[in-house]
Structure formats: C-alpha cells, structure tokens
C-alpha cells in the first residue's frame, strides 16, 4: 500500500471536465502522468486533452451513473496495456435540500452520482489493482461529510456515505496492497460554488485545491482534509451534543 507514480500505470479521473477534477487532471498531466479523462461533456474533455500529447491525455466520456460504461472503459484501458494505477472519483453534483424542500427524486440523483458513481469507478478500477496487488483509489468527498449542515440533507448525506464507504474499504487496503483515500475539501471556487451569494470561509481556487490534493496523494494518509483552519473546528463541532450543535445554526449558514 503506497502512493503511485507515472511509472506504475495511468491515472483515471472522473469529473475531469471542470473544477477540481480538471485542475487535478492538468496537474497530473503536467507531471508526466498519462491520464484518462471521464465526464459527460466530451467537448470539454477534448479541449483539456488538446493541450497535451494524444498518447497521454485519453478522453473517455461517460456518465458515472452507468456502471457498465465505466466497467467497459476500465477493461479497455487494461486490455490496451494501460494499467490503472491511480483512480480518482471526482464527479459530483450539489443540491440544496432541507426540511422545506425535500425532493426524493433529486436526492436519488445526488446519491447516484456522488455515491454510486464513485463506487462504479472503484469497481471498474479494482480488478486490475487487485490482480497486481498495487494501486491507489481516491474518493473526492467533502467537508460537508464531517458535520450535518443546514440545507445539506442530500449532498452532505451522500458525502458522509462516501466517506463511510471509503473507510470501510481501507480496512482491507493494507493486505490488498491498495491505497484507499478520501479527500475532504472545504470551499473551492468552481462552477459548483458559483451560484453561492458569497465565497465560503477560507475558499480556495481549484488550482490551490488540486495542489493540496496532489500533496496528499503522495502520502499514505487516509483522509486528505483542507483547509485545516476550517476542517478542524468542524471536526470538533461534530463532537458536540446535538442540542448544542443545533443551537449553532446561525454559524453554519455559510
Ligand atoms: N467546489 C467545492 O467547494 C467542493 C467542496 C468539497 C467537495 N467538492 C467535490 O469536488 C468534486 C468536484 O466538484 P467541483 O466543485 O469541481 O464541481 P464542478 O466544477 O461542477 O465539477 C463536477 C464534475 O463532475 C462531473 N459530473 C457531474 N455529474 C456527472 C455524471 N453523472 N457523470 C459523469 N461526470 C459527472 C462534471 O462533468 P460533466 O458535467 O461534464 O459530466 C464535472 O466534471 C465533487 O465531487 C464535489 O462534490 C467540491
């Protein structure tokens, strides 16, 4: 169980058409990795890839909700002699949801992308990794998984489930030789946060976030959290008794 490098095989990233996934894909490509780029918008992926040699920036458009599509991409990459060393599940969507605007269909959609989509990538990347007893499986979660927040009933729940899922895999990681990690970022400037009225506390650019993630990928740490000055208070708040936590609502409307 160790961090991977370009000599181990390729990196495969979902959510590579914008925001954090795009910045991370560029960073890995700049470092010399061969990167398979996945998201639904093929034209956006092509425009990222066009800045790099064709043999190193591979465009595989897919919807992460489609398990079969991801499995087919994984099989094709391995069959073409491109072992998947690093798989990063970055595709995600946000939905505001609370007591006043429950929407079961929207909640199912959020879980289908944020949780099942990440599981589909893992299922597609794991057969090769398990055979080789090597690889790195990375899930982009969120700070919203650390603490229930107002209006976060769908998004926060999906990311909490993803963090739980990743931690459960990590128990078997050492023995399987596969490094499993969860990334829990605070606020990052991307199309996802663009509709917000004001930036969140300590909001980072997508490039800064990609830098923090890249650093974490070079370690064996399970959780890559940033910025720490936002995340540690959240982790501590999560330990508070429920009545105290609910009284802090005003602080949480960020
Ligand atoms: N921005 C933040 O403050 C923040 C904070 C913590 C965690 N995160 C997490 O970081 C990840 C990236 O978010 P972002 O902020 O960079 O948002 P973004 O710019 O909106 O990017 C989301 C990415 O996910 C892809 N995607 C969405 N639905 C998909 C689907 N069904 N199939 C395949 N790809 C899909 C999008 O591509 P297509 O539309 O082309 O499919 C896009 O590439 C997400 O998991 C998000 O939850 C973000």
CSV table of N, CA and C and ligand atoms in Angstrom, one decimal, residues 15-20 39-41 62-65 90-93 113 140-142 155 159 185-188 190-193, ligand 1:
chain,number,residue,atom,x,y,z
A,15,UNK,N,-15.0,13.4,-13.5
A,15,UNK,CA,-15.2,14.8,-13.1
A,15,UNK,C,-14.1,15.7,-13.7
A,16,UNK,N,-13.5,15.2,-14.7
A,16,UNK,CA,-12.3,15.9,-15.3
A,16,UNK,C,-12.7,17.0,-16.2
A,17,UNK,N,-14.0,17.3,-16.4
A,17,UNK,CA,-14.3,18.4,-17.4
A,17,UNK,C,-14.4,19.7,-16.8
A,18,UNK,N,-14.4,19.8,-15.4
A,18,UNK,CA,-14.4,21.2,-14.8
A,18,UNK,C,-13.9,21.1,-13.4
A,19,UNK,N,-13.7,22.3,-12.8
A,19,UNK,CA,-13.4,22.5,-11.4
A,19,UNK,C,-12.2,21.7,-10.9
A,20,UNK,N,-12.4,21.0,-9.8
A,20,UNK,CA,-11.3,20.4,-9.1
A,20,UNK,C,-10.7,19.2,-9.9
A,39,UNK,N,-16.0,12.3,-17.9
A,39,UNK,CA,-17.1,13.2,-17.5
A,39,UNK,C,-18.2,13.0,-18.6
A,40,UNK,N,-19.3,13.7,-18.5
A,40,UNK,CA,-20.3,13.5,-19.6
A,40,UNK,C,-19.9,14.4,-20.8
A,41,UNK,N,-19.4,15.6,-20.6
A,41,UNK,CA,-19.2,16.6,-21.7
A,41,UNK,C,-17.9,16.3,-22.5
A,62,UNK,N,-18.3,9.5,-20.3
A,62,UNK,CA,-19.2,8.6,-19.7
A,62,UNK,C,-20.0,9.3,-18.6
A,63,UNK,N,-21.2,8.7,-18.3
A,63,UNK,CA,-21.9,9.1,-17.2
A,63,UNK,C,-21.6,8.1,-16.1
A,64,UNK,N,-21.1,8.7,-14.9
A,64,UNK,CA,-20.7,7.8,-13.8
A,64,UNK,C,-21.8,6.9,-13.2
A,65,UNK,N,-23.1,7.3,-13.5
A,65,UNK,CA,-24.2,6.5,-13.0
A,65,UNK,C,-24.3,5.2,-13.8
A,90,UNK,N,-14.0,11.9,-8.9
A,90,UNK,CA,-14.2,13.3,-8.6
A,90,UNK,C,-15.6,13.8,-9.0
A,91,UNK,N,-16.3,13.1,-9.9
A,91,UNK,CA,-17.6,13.5,-10.4
A,91,UNK,C,-18.5,13.7,-9.2
A,92,UNK,N,-19.2,14.9,-9.2
A,92,UNK,CA,-20.1,15.1,-8.1
A,92,UNK,C,-21.1,16.2,-8.5
A,93,UNK,N,-22.3,16.2,-7.8
A,93,UNK,CA,-23.2,17.3,-8.0
A,93,UNK,C,-23.7,17.8,-6.6
A,113,UNK,N,-24.9,9.9,-8.4
A,113,UNK,CA,-23.7,10.5,-8.9
A,113,UNK,C,-22.6,10.4,-7.8
A,140,UNK,N,-13.2,11.8,-3.9
A,140,UNK,CA,-13.4,13.2,-3.5
A,140,UNK,C,-14.7,13.3,-2.8
A,141,UNK,N,-14.5,13.5,-1.5
A,141,UNK,CA,-15.7,13.7,-0.6
A,141,UNK,C,-15.9,15.1,-0.4
A,142,UNK,N,-16.2,15.5,0.8
A,142,UNK,CA,-16.4,16.9,1.1
A,142,UNK,C,-16.3,17.2,2.6
A,155,UNK,N,-26.8,16.5,-0.2
A,155,UNK,CA,-25.3,16.5,-0.6
A,155,UNK,C,-24.5,15.9,0.6
A,159,UNK,N,-22.1,12.5,0.8
A,159,UNK,CA,-20.7,12.6,1.0
A,159,UNK,C,-20.3,11.9,2.3
A,185,UNK,N,-12.5,18.3,1.0
A,185,UNK,CA,-12.2,19.7,0.9
A,185,UNK,C,-13.2,20.6,1.5
A,186,UNK,N,-12.8,21.8,1.9
A,186,UNK,CA,-13.7,22.9,2.3
A,186,UNK,C,-14.2,23.5,1.0
A,187,UNK,N,-14.4,24.8,1.0
A,187,UNK,CA,-15.0,25.5,-0.2
A,187,UNK,C,-13.9,25.8,-1.2
A,188,UNK,N,-14.3,25.5,-2.5
A,188,UNK,CA,-13.4,25.7,-3.6
A,188,UNK,C,-14.2,26.4,-4.7
A,190,UNK,N,-15.4,26.9,-8.0
A,190,UNK,CA,-15.6,26.0,-9.2
A,190,UNK,C,-17.1,26.4,-9.7
A,191,UNK,N,-17.5,25.8,-10.8
A,191,UNK,CA,-18.9,26.0,-11.2
A,191,UNK,C,-19.9,25.5,-10.2
A,192,UNK,N,-19.5,24.6,-9.3
A,192,UNK,CA,-20.4,24.1,-8.3
A,192,UNK,C,-20.7,25.2,-7.3
A,193,UNK,N,-19.7,26.0,-6.9
A,193,UNK,CA,-19.9,27.0,-5.9
A,193,UNK,C,-20.3,28.4,-6.5
B,1,LIG,N1,-16.4,23.1,-5.0
B,1,LIG,C1,-16.4,22.9,-3.8
B,1,LIG,O1,-16.5,23.8,-2.9
B,1,LIG,C2,-16.3,21.4,-3.3
B,1,LIG,C3,-16.0,21.2,-1.9
B,1,LIG,C4,-15.9,19.9,-1.5
B,1,LIG,C5,-16.0,18.9,-2.4
B,1,LIG,N2,-16.3,19.1,-3.7
B,1,LIG,C6,-16.4,17.9,-4.5
B,1,LIG,O2,-15.4,18.0,-5.5
B,1,LIG,C7,-15.8,17.3,-6.7
B,1,LIG,C8,-15.7,18.2,-7.9
B,1,LIG,O3,-16.6,19.3,-7.7
B,1,LIG,P1,-16.3,20.7,-8.4
B,1,LIG,O4,-16.5,21.7,-7.3
B,1,LIG,O5,-15.1,20.7,-9.2
B,1,LIG,O6,-17.6,20.8,-9.3
B,1,LIG,P2,-17.9,21.0,-10.9
B,1,LIG,O7,-16.9,22.0,-11.4
B,1,LIG,O8,-19.3,21.2,-11.0
B,1,LIG,O9,-17.4,19.6,-11.5
B,1,LIG,C9,-18.2,18.5,-11.3
B,1,LIG,C10,-17.7,17.4,-12.3
B,1,LIG,O10,-18.4,16.2,-12.1
B,1,LIG,C11,-18.9,15.8,-13.4
B,1,LIG,N3,-20.1,15.1,-13.4
B,1,LIG,C12,-21.3,15.5,-12.8
B,1,LIG,N4,-22.2,14.6,-13.0
B,1,LIG,C13,-21.7,13.6,-13.7
B,1,LIG,C14,-22.1,12.4,-14.2
B,1,LIG,N5,-23.4,12.0,-14.0
B,1,LIG,N6,-21.3,11.6,-14.9
B,1,LIG,C15,-20.0,12.0,-15.1
B,1,LIG,N7,-19.5,13.1,-14.6
B,1,LIG,C16,-20.3,13.9,-13.9
B,1,LIG,C17,-19.0,17.1,-14.2
B,1,LIG,O11,-18.8,16.8,-15.6
B,1,LIG,P3,-20.0,16.8,-16.7
B,1,LIG,O12,-21.0,17.8,-16.3
B,1,LIG,O13,-19.2,17.0,-18.0
B,1,LIG,O14,-20.5,15.4,-16.6
B,1,LIG,C18,-17.7,17.9,-13.7
B,1,LIG,O15,-16.6,17.4,-14.4
B,1,LIG,C19,-17.3,16.9,-6.4
B,1,LIG,O16,-17.3,15.6,-6.0
B,1,LIG,C20,-17.7,17.8,-5.3
B,1,LIG,O17,-18.7,17.3,-4.5
B,1,LIG,C21,-16.4,20.4,-4.2
